[in-house]
Amino acid sequence: MDLLASRSSRMKASEIRELLKLLDQPDIISFAGGIPDPALFPIEAISEAYASVLGGAEAGSALQYQVSEGYLPLRKWLAGQMGKLGVACDEHNIFITSGSQQALDYLGKLFLSPGDTALVTWPTYLGALQAFNAYEPRYDRLTPDGGNMTPAAYHAAAAAAGGKVKFAYLVPDFANPTGETLSLRQREAVLDLAGELDIAVIEDAAYRALRYDGEGVSPILAIDCARSGGIENARTLYCGSFSKILSPGMRVGWVCAPRRVVERLVLMKQASDLHSPSINQVAMHRAAEAVFDRQVDKLIGAYRERRDGLLAALAAHMPKGVSWNRPDGGMFVWVTLPEGTDATALLARSVKEARVAFVPGNAFFADGSGRNTLRLSFTLADKRAVSEGIPRLAALLKG
């Protein structure tokens, strides 16, 4: 163990990944894993996609090595999707990854030297912290609502730690873990701050398509392109994923960015896994062309009903002093417990006594704070799970 690199000490198990093991216990009601419902996967379309690939002229190339940038027709399709969001780009601005988690790892590797600073929200996505931790950064707080430090103060704090401020990372649509969505004003404020600091912005858009209420807000990258004159002048790097819509098991994500950034990411891919699985990219392209929009509509209908059911159960059963938000989309409801309540200790009791699982909120804070918060995921929460699980959890809180 004395031979391990210093970065290995910052690699810790994901509390969420560990909690997913509870799903193997049939009597556990889990609101923990932020995962899609497998009963809603477009299995027929994906089966047909693989069959058509393997039974057609592309079978050989789909089973062969692929260029590191990714399957060209898929990149062109994604460029078209980005265009619908207000980002004019082409296939040269699209880089395929093995899920958007790999994109976060690559971007951490691209920007962070030991001691550099990443700005993140308090709380933020646990997987991003895990991806960045390997590159030994420090974290400083990003508050899209305002109240941030001055650029000079951010720079001074970073320099005192022996590095520079490199990027701001955030999930602007239905954030993991809070379910919150940034307004246009907040997105513009993040870009303003990034411009003053002269840093990159990493926009994690994993949940963007899952909007149940209200009007969509332009991606930060689209706002950036409009301000800067186009994607090649933008500082924002957009991370997308098929995992929440079509299939997480196929592990297909992407980055939309200026060419100069894509070229660097390609070099990382060549040194890492060469390319994402060819057959999965080809099949994903065919499935996406066939059913993407229809699948989004299907998920919105199902998950909106489950969100509403969870919110109604919280309102009916939770004791005074417990509060929660109402997300307009995504997969999560963020719960705040009375001050002094420890959600980690509550989880241990909940699993043992009530057989109900959730994710303690402190896992999502870079400094380990937020101990009186927790995250509930509703995508697997059918009526039985909600009607039985939430009253059990509420009973523990009532003492």
mmCIF file of C-alpha atoms in Angstrom:
data_model
loop_
_atom_site.group_PDB
_atom_site.id
_atom_site.type_symbol
_atom_site.label_atom_id
_atom_site.label_comp_id
_atom_site.label_asym_id
_atom_site.label_seq_id
_atom_site.Cartn_x
_atom_site.Cartn_y
_atom_site.Cartn_z
ATOM 1 C CA MET A 1 0.000 0.000 0.000
ATOM 2 C CA ASP A 2 2.986 2.307 0.468
ATOM 3 C CA LEU A 3 3.475 2.255 -3.304
ATOM 4 C CA LEU A 4 0.071 3.763 -4.129
ATOM 5 C CA ALA A 5 -0.161 7.235 -5.616
ATOM 6 C CA SER A 6 -1.351 10.006 -3.311
ATOM 7 C CA ARG A 7 -4.528 10.378 -5.372
ATOM 8 C CA SER A 8 -5.678 6.911 -4.293
ATOM 9 C CA SER A 9 -6.358 8.201 -0.780
ATOM 10 C CA ARG A 10 -9.122 10.408 -2.222
ATOM 11 C CA MET A 11 -10.918 7.533 -3.940
ATOM 12 C CA LYS A 12 -13.882 6.543 -1.805
ATOM 13 C CA ALA A 13 -16.814 4.231 -2.349
ATOM 14 C CA SER A 14 -19.996 5.850 -3.593
ATOM 15 C CA GLU A 15 -22.667 5.739 -0.918
ATOM 16 C CA ILE A 16 -25.223 5.458 -3.694
ATOM 17 C CA ARG A 17 -23.473 2.530 -5.385
ATOM 18 C CA GLU A 18 -23.275 0.768 -2.039
ATOM 19 C CA LEU A 19 -26.941 1.425 -1.336
ATOM 20 C CA LEU A 20 -27.898 -0.105 -4.689
ATOM 21 C CA LYS A 21 -26.865 -3.441 -3.213
ATOM 22 C CA LEU A 22 -29.933 -3.157 -0.999
ATOM 23 C CA LEU A 23 -32.116 -3.591 -4.071
ATOM 24 C CA ASP A 24 -31.165 -7.271 -3.999
ATOM 25 C CA GLN A 25 -33.042 -7.586 -0.705
ATOM 26 C CA PRO A 26 -36.692 -8.069 -1.677
ATOM 27 C CA ASP A 27 -38.152 -6.648 1.528
ATOM 28 C CA ILE A 28 -36.305 -3.317 1.247
ATOM 29 C CA ILE A 29 -38.301 -0.368 -0.077
ATOM 30 C CA SER A 30 -35.676 1.788 -1.744
ATOM 31 C CA PHE A 31 -35.855 5.483 -2.543
ATOM 32 C CA ALA A 32 -32.061 5.477 -2.831
ATOM 33 C CA GLY A 33 -30.709 4.777 -6.302
ATOM 34 C CA GLY A 34 -31.378 7.460 -8.910
ATOM 35 C CA ILE A 35 -31.929 4.888 -11.602
ATOM 36 C CA PRO A 36 -34.562 4.510 -14.323
ATOM 37 C CA ASP A 37 -37.314 1.933 -14.082
ATOM 38 C CA PRO A 38 -36.255 -1.105 -16.163
ATOM 39 C CA ALA A 39 -39.914 -1.874 -16.841
ATOM 40 C CA LEU A 40 -39.964 1.298 -18.946
ATOM 41 C CA PHE A 41 -36.887 0.533 -21.056
ATOM 42 C CA PRO A 42 -37.651 0.479 -24.821
ATOM 43 C CA ILE A 43 -36.578 -3.151 -24.977
ATOM 44 C CA GLU A 44 -38.279 -3.917 -28.273
ATOM 45 C CA ALA A 45 -36.650 -0.976 -30.064
ATOM 46 C CA ILE A 46 -33.214 -1.787 -28.619
ATOM 47 C CA SER A 47 -33.578 -5.486 -29.491
ATOM 48 C CA GLU A 48 -34.522 -4.565 -33.043
ATOM 49 C CA ALA A 49 -31.572 -2.174 -33.241
ATOM 50 C CA TYR A 50 -29.045 -4.840 -32.241
ATOM 51 C CA ALA A 51 -30.669 -7.420 -34.521
ATOM 52 C CA SER A 52 -30.637 -5.092 -37.499
ATOM 53 C CA VAL A 53 -27.002 -4.195 -36.899
ATOM 54 C CA LEU A 54 -25.807 -7.778 -36.521
ATOM 55 C CA GLY A 55 -27.952 -8.989 -39.390
ATOM 56 C CA GLY A 56 -26.954 -6.274 -41.811
ATOM 57 C CA ALA A 57 -24.024 -4.862 -43.739
ATOM 58 C CA GLU A 58 -22.671 -2.977 -40.705
ATOM 59 C CA ALA A 59 -22.161 -6.094 -38.593
ATOM 60 C CA GLY A 60 -18.437 -6.289 -39.264
ATOM 61 C CA SER A 61 -17.724 -2.635 -38.554
ATOM 62 C CA ALA A 62 -19.974 -2.659 -35.465
ATOM 63 C CA LEU A 63 -17.848 -5.465 -34.015
ATOM 64 C CA GLN A 64 -14.590 -3.800 -35.036
ATOM 65 C CA TYR A 65 -12.485 -1.043 -33.514
ATOM 66 C CA GLN A 66 -14.029 2.417 -33.830
ATOM 67 C CA VAL A 67 -12.537 5.895 -34.142
ATOM 68 C CA SER A 68 -11.989 7.479 -30.735
ATOM 69 C CA GLU A 69 -14.342 10.381 -31.446
ATOM 70 C CA GLY A 70 -17.251 7.949 -31.759
ATOM 71 C CA TYR A 71 -19.605 6.552 -34.399
ATOM 72 C CA LEU A 72 -20.081 9.273 -37.004
ATOM 73 C CA PRO A 73 -23.850 8.883 -37.670
ATOM 74 C CA LEU A 74 -24.504 9.040 -33.911
ATOM 75 C CA ARG A 75 -22.380 12.168 -33.590
ATOM 76 C CA LYS A 76 -24.277 13.781 -36.467
ATOM 77 C CA TRP A 77 -27.613 12.880 -34.849
ATOM 78 C CA LEU A 78 -26.482 14.381 -31.558
ATOM 79 C CA ALA A 79 -25.305 17.545 -33.289
ATOM 80 C CA GLY A 80 -28.830 17.848 -34.681
ATOM 81 C CA GLN A 81 -30.304 17.406 -31.203
ATOM 82 C CA MET A 82 -28.002 20.089 -29.823
ATOM 83 C CA GLY A 83 -29.139 22.369 -32.639
ATOM 84 C CA LYS A 84 -32.734 21.996 -31.413
ATOM 85 C CA LEU A 85 -31.519 23.255 -28.026
ATOM 86 C CA GLY A 86 -29.999 26.367 -29.562
ATOM 87 C CA VAL A 87 -26.425 25.114 -29.951
ATOM 88 C CA ALA A 88 -25.321 25.323 -33.573
ATOM 89 C CA CYS A 89 -22.601 22.699 -33.989
ATOM 90 C CA ASP A 90 -21.536 19.743 -36.107
ATOM 91 C CA GLU A 91 -20.144 16.268 -35.560
ATOM 92 C CA HIS A 92 -16.677 17.680 -34.860
ATOM 93 C CA ASN A 93 -18.061 19.215 -31.666
ATOM 94 C CA ILE A 94 -19.413 15.878 -30.392
ATOM 95 C CA PHE A 95 -17.311 13.327 -28.500
ATOM 96 C CA ILE A 96 -18.788 9.960 -27.460
ATOM 97 C CA THR A 97 -18.021 8.625 -23.982
ATOM 98 C CA SER A 98 -18.829 5.486 -22.010
ATOM 99 C CA GLY A 99 -21.590 7.247 -20.109
ATOM 100 C CA SER A 100 -21.432 10.843 -18.959
ATOM 101 C CA GLN A 101 -19.526 9.693 -15.856
ATOM 102 C CA GLN A 102 -16.522 9.029 -18.087
ATOM 103 C CA ALA A 103 -16.920 12.534 -19.475
ATOM 104 C CA LEU A 104 -16.607 13.969 -15.956
ATOM 105 C CA ASP A 105 -13.501 11.888 -15.324
ATOM 106 C CA TYR A 106 -11.892 13.062 -18.560
ATOM 107 C CA LEU A 107 -12.747 16.701 -17.901
ATOM 108 C CA GLY A 108 -11.297 16.446 -14.405
ATOM 109 C CA LYS A 109 -8.137 14.986 -15.895
ATOM 110 C CA LEU A 110 -8.054 17.672 -18.576
ATOM 111 C CA PHE A 111 -8.329 20.659 -16.231
ATOM 112 C CA LEU A 112 -7.197 19.742 -12.741
ATOM 113 C CA SER A 113 -3.674 19.630 -11.395
ATOM 114 C CA PRO A 114 -3.162 18.817 -7.688
ATOM 115 C CA GLY A 115 -4.227 21.796 -5.587
ATOM 116 C CA ASP A 116 -6.389 23.413 -8.277
ATOM 117 C CA THR A 117 -9.882 24.594 -7.371
ATOM 118 C CA ALA A 118 -13.202 23.388 -8.777
ATOM 119 C CA LEU A 119 -16.300 25.443 -8.005
ATOM 120 C CA VAL A 120 -19.316 23.277 -7.174
ATOM 121 C CA THR A 121 -22.737 23.837 -5.693
ATOM 122 C CA TRP A 122 -23.430 22.903 -2.055
ATOM 123 C CA PRO A 123 -24.704 20.130 -2.465
ATOM 124 C CA THR A 124 -23.622 18.677 -5.813
ATOM 125 C CA TYR A 125 -23.621 15.374 -7.688
ATOM 126 C CA LEU A 126 -21.643 12.793 -5.725
ATOM 127 C CA GLY A 127 -20.351 11.127 -8.895
ATOM 128 C CA ALA A 128 -18.754 14.380 -10.008
ATOM 129 C CA LEU A 129 -16.905 14.686 -6.713
ATOM 130 C CA GLN A 130 -15.700 11.114 -7.134
ATOM 131 C CA ALA A 131 -14.533 11.791 -10.689
ATOM 132 C CA PHE A 132 -12.697 14.976 -9.772
ATOM 133 C CA ASN A 133 -11.214 13.697 -6.488
ATOM 134 C CA ALA A 134 -8.709 11.500 -8.310
ATOM 135 C CA TYR A 135 -7.016 14.653 -9.606
ATOM 136 C CA GLU A 136 -6.561 16.078 -6.103
ATOM 137 C CA PRO A 137 -8.437 19.381 -6.279
ATOM 138 C CA ARG A 138 -9.855 21.564 -3.551
ATOM 139 C CA TYR A 139 -13.470 22.685 -3.758
ATOM 140 C CA ASP A 140 -14.967 26.110 -3.322
ATOM 141 C CA ARG A 141 -18.614 26.999 -3.133
ATOM 142 C CA LEU A 142 -20.637 28.130 -6.160
ATOM 143 C CA THR A 143 -23.971 29.806 -5.416
ATOM 144 C CA PRO A 144 -25.999 30.473 -8.592
ATOM 145 C CA ASP A 145 -28.448 32.602 -6.566
ATOM 146 C CA GLY A 146 -25.674 35.089 -5.806
ATOM 147 C CA GLY A 147 -23.585 35.784 -2.765
ATOM 148 C CA ASN A 148 -20.466 34.300 -4.294
ATOM 149 C CA MET A 149 -17.030 35.564 -3.377
ATOM 150 C CA THR A 150 -15.433 38.163 -5.590
ATOM 151 C CA PRO A 151 -13.227 36.872 -8.424
ATOM 152 C CA ALA A 152 -10.200 38.233 -6.575
ATOM 153 C CA ALA A 153 -11.157 36.307 -3.428
ATOM 154 C CA TYR A 154 -11.678 33.072 -5.360
ATOM 155 C CA HIS A 155 -8.300 33.490 -7.055
ATOM 156 C CA ALA A 156 -6.579 34.329 -3.777
ATOM 157 C CA ALA A 157 -8.038 31.278 -2.012
ATOM 158 C CA ALA A 158 -6.981 29.041 -4.901
ATOM 159 C CA ALA A 159 -3.468 30.482 -4.960
ATOM 160 C CA ALA A 160 -3.122 29.994 -1.207
ATOM 161 C CA ALA A 161 -3.846 26.297 -1.786
ATOM 162 C CA GLY A 162 -1.159 26.136 -4.444
ATOM 163 C CA GLY A 163 -3.311 26.137 -7.559
ATOM 164 C CA LYS A 164 -5.751 28.001 -9.795
ATOM 165 C CA VAL A 165 -9.527 28.115 -10.221
ATOM 166 C CA LYS A 166 -10.205 25.914 -13.247
ATOM 167 C CA PHE A 167 -13.926 25.385 -13.733
ATOM 168 C CA ALA A 168 -17.432 25.611 -12.334
ATOM 169 C CA TYR A 169 -19.417 22.360 -12.366
ATOM 170 C CA LEU A 170 -23.197 22.221 -12.018
ATOM 171 C CA VAL A 171 -26.365 20.325 -12.969
ATOM 172 C CA PRO A 172 -28.703 23.135 -14.076
ATOM 173 C CA ASP A 173 -31.798 21.045 -14.853
ATOM 174 C CA PHE A 174 -33.461 18.967 -12.088
ATOM 175 C CA ALA A 175 -30.164 18.652 -10.263
ATOM 176 C CA ASN A 176 -28.900 15.533 -8.626
ATOM 177 C CA PRO A 177 -29.454 15.564 -5.657
ATOM 178 C CA THR A 178 -31.814 18.498 -5.067
ATOM 179 C CA GLY A 179 -34.078 18.357 -8.122
ATOM 180 C CA GLU A 180 -33.662 22.124 -8.504
ATOM 181 C CA THR A 181 -33.554 23.908 -11.848
ATOM 182 C CA LEU A 182 -31.642 27.121 -12.459
ATOM 183 C CA SER A 183 -33.520 30.054 -13.921
ATOM 184 C CA LEU A 184 -32.264 31.930 -16.959
ATOM 185 C CA ARG A 185 -30.997 34.665 -14.657
ATOM 186 C CA GLN A 186 -29.055 32.173 -12.560
ATOM 187 C CA ARG A 187 -27.498 30.571 -15.647
ATOM 188 C CA GLU A 188 -26.448 33.972 -16.911
ATOM 189 C CA ALA A 189 -24.968 34.772 -13.492
ATOM 190 C CA VAL A 190 -22.871 31.582 -13.602
ATOM 191 C CA LEU A 191 -21.576 32.562 -17.039
ATOM 192 C CA ASP A 192 -20.856 36.093 -15.806
ATOM 193 C CA LEU A 193 -18.806 34.732 -12.920
ATOM 194 C CA ALA A 194 -16.982 32.256 -15.166
ATOM 195 C CA GLY A 195 -16.110 35.096 -17.514
ATOM 196 C CA GLU A 196 -14.759 37.227 -14.687
ATOM 197 C CA LEU A 197 -12.716 34.281 -13.408
ATOM 198 C CA ASP A 198 -11.776 33.172 -16.942
ATOM 199 C CA ILE A 199 -12.655 29.555 -16.210
ATOM 200 C CA ALA A 200 -14.587 26.778 -17.941
ATOM 201 C CA VAL A 201 -18.155 25.746 -17.116
ATOM 202 C CA ILE A 202 -19.068 22.049 -17.059
ATOM 203 C CA GLU A 203 -22.807 21.675 -17.674
ATOM 204 C CA ASP A 204 -24.088 18.237 -16.634
ATOM 205 C CA ALA A 205 -27.359 17.766 -18.510
ATOM 206 C CA ALA A 206 -28.163 14.153 -17.610
ATOM 207 C CA TYR A 207 -31.788 14.891 -16.641
ATOM 208 C CA ARG A 208 -32.655 17.712 -19.018
ATOM 209 C CA ALA A 209 -35.231 15.796 -21.102
ATOM 210 C CA LEU A 210 -37.259 14.769 -18.043
ATOM 211 C CA ARG A 211 -39.344 17.923 -17.559
ATOM 212 C CA TYR A 212 -42.834 17.407 -16.119
ATOM 213 C CA ASP A 213 -43.979 20.984 -15.518
ATOM 214 C CA GLY A 214 -43.239 24.458 -16.857
ATOM 215 C CA GLU A 215 -41.197 25.710 -19.773
ATOM 216 C CA GLY A 216 -37.664 24.602 -20.508
ATOM 217 C CA VAL A 217 -34.756 26.978 -19.929
ATOM 218 C CA SER A 218 -31.980 27.314 -22.504
ATOM 219 C CA PRO A 219 -28.869 25.258 -21.766
ATOM 220 C CA ILE A 220 -25.933 27.235 -20.411
ATOM 221 C CA LEU A 221 -24.023 26.259 -23.555
ATOM 222 C CA ALA A 222 -26.735 27.804 -25.771
ATOM 223 C CA ILE A 223 -26.599 31.050 -23.775
ATOM 224 C CA ASP A 224 -22.807 30.973 -23.980
ATOM 225 C CA CYS A 225 -22.862 30.458 -27.767
ATOM 226 C CA ALA A 226 -25.267 33.370 -28.226
ATOM 227 C CA ARG A 227 -23.030 35.617 -26.135
ATOM 228 C CA SER A 228 -19.675 34.532 -27.536
ATOM 229 C CA GLY A 229 -20.560 34.188 -31.188
ATOM 230 C CA GLY A 230 -20.609 30.409 -31.495
ATOM 231 C CA ILE A 231 -19.492 27.153 -29.982
ATOM 232 C CA GLU A 232 -15.838 27.563 -30.930
ATOM 233 C CA ASN A 233 -15.693 30.648 -28.685
ATOM 234 C CA ALA A 234 -17.672 29.110 -25.810
ATOM 235 C CA ARG A 235 -16.250 28.240 -22.400
ATOM 236 C CA THR A 236 -19.084 25.808 -21.565
ATOM 237 C CA LEU A 237 -18.710 22.048 -21.987
ATOM 238 C CA TYR A 238 -22.011 20.164 -22.177
ATOM 239 C CA CYS A 239 -22.220 16.570 -20.902
ATOM 240 C CA GLY A 240 -25.177 14.513 -22.121
ATOM 241 C CA SER A 241 -26.312 10.940 -21.618
ATOM 242 C CA PHE A 242 -28.722 8.332 -22.967
ATOM 243 C CA SER A 243 -28.763 6.553 -19.609
ATOM 244 C CA LYS A 244 -31.879 8.180 -18.184
ATOM 245 C CA ILE A 245 -33.935 7.911 -21.389
ATOM 246 C CA LEU A 246 -32.996 4.779 -23.343
ATOM 247 C CA SER A 247 -30.563 2.570 -21.410
ATOM 248 C CA PRO A 248 -27.890 3.041 -18.742
ATOM 249 C CA GLY A 249 -26.447 -0.411 -19.429
ATOM 250 C CA MET A 250 -25.373 0.514 -22.963
ATOM 251 C CA ARG A 251 -23.086 3.193 -21.444
ATOM 252 C CA VAL A 252 -23.356 5.877 -24.119
ATOM 253 C CA GLY A 253 -22.844 9.535 -23.238
ATOM 254 C CA TRP A 254 -21.368 12.515 -25.010
ATOM 255 C CA VAL A 255 -19.649 15.864 -24.676
ATOM 256 C CA CYS A 256 -20.548 18.847 -26.845
ATOM 257 C CA ALA A 257 -17.678 21.345 -26.850
ATOM 258 C CA PRO A 258 -15.361 23.468 -28.983
ATOM 259 C CA ARG A 259 -13.200 21.410 -31.350
ATOM 260 C CA ARG A 260 -10.025 22.263 -29.464
ATOM 261 C CA VAL A 261 -11.480 20.599 -26.361
ATOM 262 C CA VAL A 262 -12.781 17.583 -28.285
ATOM 263 C CA GLU A 263 -9.321 17.066 -29.778
ATOM 264 C CA ARG A 264 -7.825 16.865 -26.275
ATOM 265 C CA LEU A 265 -10.527 14.475 -25.095
ATOM 266 C CA VAL A 266 -9.815 12.223 -28.068
ATOM 267 C CA LEU A 267 -6.193 11.932 -26.959
ATOM 268 C CA MET A 268 -7.389 10.847 -23.510
ATOM 269 C CA LYS A 269 -9.725 8.291 -25.032
ATOM 270 C CA GLN A 270 -6.908 6.846 -27.117
ATOM 271 C CA ALA A 271 -4.806 6.406 -23.973
ATOM 272 C CA SER A 272 -7.691 5.008 -21.921
ATOM 273 C CA ASP A 273 -10.124 2.603 -23.614
ATOM 274 C CA LEU A 274 -9.499 3.556 -27.280
ATOM 275 C CA HIS A 275 -13.212 4.084 -27.921
ATOM 276 C CA SER A 276 -16.621 3.346 -26.464
ATOM 277 C CA PRO A 277 -18.085 -0.013 -27.596
ATOM 278 C CA SER A 278 -18.782 0.186 -31.320
ATOM 279 C CA ILE A 279 -21.864 -2.021 -31.398
ATOM 280 C CA ASN A 280 -23.503 -0.090 -28.551
ATOM 281 C CA GLN A 281 -22.989 3.192 -30.392
ATOM 282 C CA VAL A 282 -24.444 1.844 -33.628
ATOM 283 C CA ALA A 283 -27.413 0.271 -31.873
ATOM 284 C CA MET A 284 -27.985 3.406 -29.781
ATOM 285 C CA HIS A 285 -28.067 5.517 -32.922
ATOM 286 C CA ARG A 286 -30.723 3.294 -34.497
ATOM 287 C CA ALA A 287 -32.813 3.115 -31.333
ATOM 288 C CA ALA A 288 -32.590 6.872 -30.762
ATOM 289 C CA GLU A 289 -33.644 7.633 -34.329
ATOM 290 C CA ALA A 290 -36.603 5.280 -33.945
ATOM 291 C CA VAL A 291 -38.027 6.048 -30.502
ATOM 292 C CA PHE A 292 -36.203 8.815 -28.610
ATOM 293 C CA ASP A 293 -38.982 11.415 -28.581
ATOM 294 C CA ARG A 294 -41.668 8.803 -27.979
ATOM 295 C CA GLN A 295 -39.654 7.342 -25.112
ATOM 296 C CA VAL A 296 -39.242 10.769 -23.506
ATOM 297 C CA ASP A 297 -43.014 11.275 -23.586
ATOM 298 C CA LYS A 298 -43.562 7.829 -22.046
ATOM 299 C CA LEU A 299 -41.143 8.508 -19.182
ATOM 300 C CA ILE A 300 -42.576 11.949 -18.495
ATOM 301 C CA GLY A 301 -46.049 10.485 -18.075
ATOM 302 C CA ALA A 302 -44.877 7.705 -15.756
ATOM 303 C CA TYR A 303 -42.419 9.658 -13.636
ATOM 304 C CA ARG A 304 -44.672 12.694 -13.227
ATOM 305 C CA GLU A 305 -47.293 10.446 -11.635
ATOM 306 C CA ARG A 306 -44.692 8.910 -9.313
ATOM 307 C CA ARG A 307 -43.337 12.325 -8.305
ATOM 308 C CA ASP A 308 -46.829 13.509 -7.493
ATOM 309 C CA GLY A 309 -47.520 10.369 -5.489
ATOM 310 C CA LEU A 310 -44.356 10.801 -3.432
ATOM 311 C CA LEU A 311 -45.083 14.472 -2.764
ATOM 312 C CA ALA A 312 -48.638 13.672 -1.674
ATOM 313 C CA ALA A 313 -47.371 10.985 0.710
ATOM 314 C CA LEU A 314 -44.803 13.331 2.239
ATOM 315 C CA ALA A 315 -47.490 15.957 2.771
ATOM 316 C CA ALA A 316 -49.809 13.416 4.371
ATOM 317 C CA HIS A 317 -47.354 11.731 6.732
ATOM 318 C CA MET A 318 -44.240 13.763 7.507
ATOM 319 C CA PRO A 319 -44.113 15.430 10.937
ATOM 320 C CA LYS A 320 -43.759 19.139 11.571
ATOM 321 C CA GLY A 321 -40.250 20.444 10.978
ATOM 322 C CA VAL A 322 -39.587 18.288 7.906
ATOM 323 C CA SER A 323 -39.590 20.156 4.578
ATOM 324 C CA TRP A 324 -39.019 19.226 0.940
ATOM 325 C CA ASN A 325 -39.019 20.776 -2.505
ATOM 326 C CA ARG A 326 -41.259 20.166 -5.540
ATOM 327 C CA PRO A 327 -39.035 19.475 -8.570
ATOM 328 C CA ASP A 328 -40.307 20.323 -12.041
ATOM 329 C CA GLY A 329 -38.654 17.215 -13.451
ATOM 330 C CA GLY A 330 -35.842 14.736 -13.044
ATOM 331 C CA MET A 331 -35.714 11.942 -10.474
ATOM 332 C CA PHE A 332 -35.283 13.454 -7.011
ATOM 333 C CA VAL A 333 -36.969 15.147 -4.079
ATOM 334 C CA TRP A 334 -34.678 16.854 -1.534
ATOM 335 C CA VAL A 335 -35.764 16.607 2.090
ATOM 336 C CA THR A 336 -34.555 18.780 4.972
ATOM 337 C CA LEU A 337 -34.936 17.347 8.468
ATOM 338 C CA PRO A 338 -35.070 19.342 11.706
ATOM 339 C CA GLU A 339 -31.741 20.863 12.717
ATOM 340 C CA GLY A 340 -29.652 18.385 14.664
ATOM 341 C CA THR A 341 -31.108 15.295 12.975
ATOM 342 C CA ASP A 342 -28.430 13.064 11.450
ATOM 343 C CA ALA A 343 -29.672 11.452 8.229
ATOM 344 C CA THR A 344 -26.841 8.903 8.230
ATOM 345 C CA ALA A 345 -27.857 7.644 11.664
ATOM 346 C CA LEU A 346 -31.489 7.739 10.542
ATOM 347 C CA LEU A 347 -30.628 5.568 7.531
ATOM 348 C CA ALA A 348 -29.113 2.876 9.730
ATOM 349 C CA ARG A 349 -32.285 2.795 11.817
ATOM 350 C CA SER A 350 -34.522 3.003 8.771
ATOM 351 C CA VAL A 351 -32.948 0.024 7.051
ATOM 352 C CA LYS A 352 -32.931 -2.060 10.220
ATOM 353 C CA GLU A 353 -36.319 -1.133 11.676
ATOM 354 C CA ALA A 354 -38.442 0.103 8.764
ATOM 355 C CA ARG A 355 -36.708 -1.611 5.827
ATOM 356 C CA VAL A 356 -36.663 1.693 3.922
ATOM 357 C CA ALA A 357 -33.575 3.093 2.157
ATOM 358 C CA PHE A 358 -32.645 6.620 1.022
ATOM 359 C CA VAL A 359 -29.406 8.551 0.501
ATOM 360 C CA PRO A 360 -28.120 10.766 3.345
ATOM 361 C CA GLY A 361 -27.548 14.296 2.090
ATOM 362 C CA ASN A 362 -24.049 14.824 3.457
ATOM 363 C CA ALA A 363 -22.710 12.521 0.718
ATOM 364 C CA PHE A 364 -23.369 15.330 -1.762
ATOM 365 C CA PHE A 365 -21.519 18.091 0.087
ATOM 366 C CA ALA A 366 -17.837 18.606 -0.689
ATOM 367 C CA ASP A 367 -17.194 19.396 2.970
ATOM 368 C CA GLY A 368 -19.432 16.658 4.409
ATOM 369 C CA SER A 369 -21.985 19.117 5.798
ATOM 370 C CA GLY A 370 -25.746 18.903 5.245
ATOM 371 C CA ARG A 371 -26.162 16.077 7.728
ATOM 372 C CA ASN A 372 -29.836 16.917 8.284
ATOM 373 C CA THR A 373 -30.744 16.390 4.627
ATOM 374 C CA LEU A 374 -31.583 13.378 2.486
ATOM 375 C CA ARG A 375 -32.420 12.500 -1.113
ATOM 376 C CA LEU A 376 -35.441 10.491 -2.214
ATOM 377 C CA SER A 377 -35.662 9.105 -5.729
ATOM 378 C CA PHE A 378 -39.148 8.475 -7.112
ATOM 379 C CA THR A 379 -38.426 6.745 -10.436
ATOM 380 C CA LEU A 380 -38.764 3.257 -8.917
ATOM 381 C CA ALA A 381 -41.353 4.327 -6.350
ATOM 382 C CA ASP A 382 -44.590 2.670 -7.387
ATOM 383 C CA LYS A 383 -47.808 3.179 -5.429
ATOM 384 C CA ARG A 384 -47.108 0.298 -3.048
ATOM 385 C CA ALA A 385 -43.598 1.505 -2.260
ATOM 386 C CA VAL A 386 -44.803 5.016 -1.536
ATOM 387 C CA SER A 387 -47.901 4.015 0.441
ATOM 388 C CA GLU A 388 -45.868 1.694 2.673
ATOM 389 C CA GLY A 389 -42.414 3.285 2.709
ATOM 390 C CA ILE A 390 -43.136 6.936 3.430
ATOM 391 C CA PRO A 391 -45.359 6.256 6.475
ATOM 392 C CA ARG A 392 -42.640 3.968 7.883
ATOM 393 C CA LEU A 393 -39.996 6.645 7.417
ATOM 394 C CA ALA A 394 -42.266 9.298 8.889
ATOM 395 C CA ALA A 395 -42.922 7.124 11.936
ATOM 396 C CA LEU A 396 -39.194 6.945 12.656
ATOM 397 C CA LEU A 397 -38.940 10.718 12.465
ATOM 398 C CA LYS A 398 -41.867 11.136 14.819
ATOM 399 C CA GLY A 399 -39.987 8.984 17.318
#
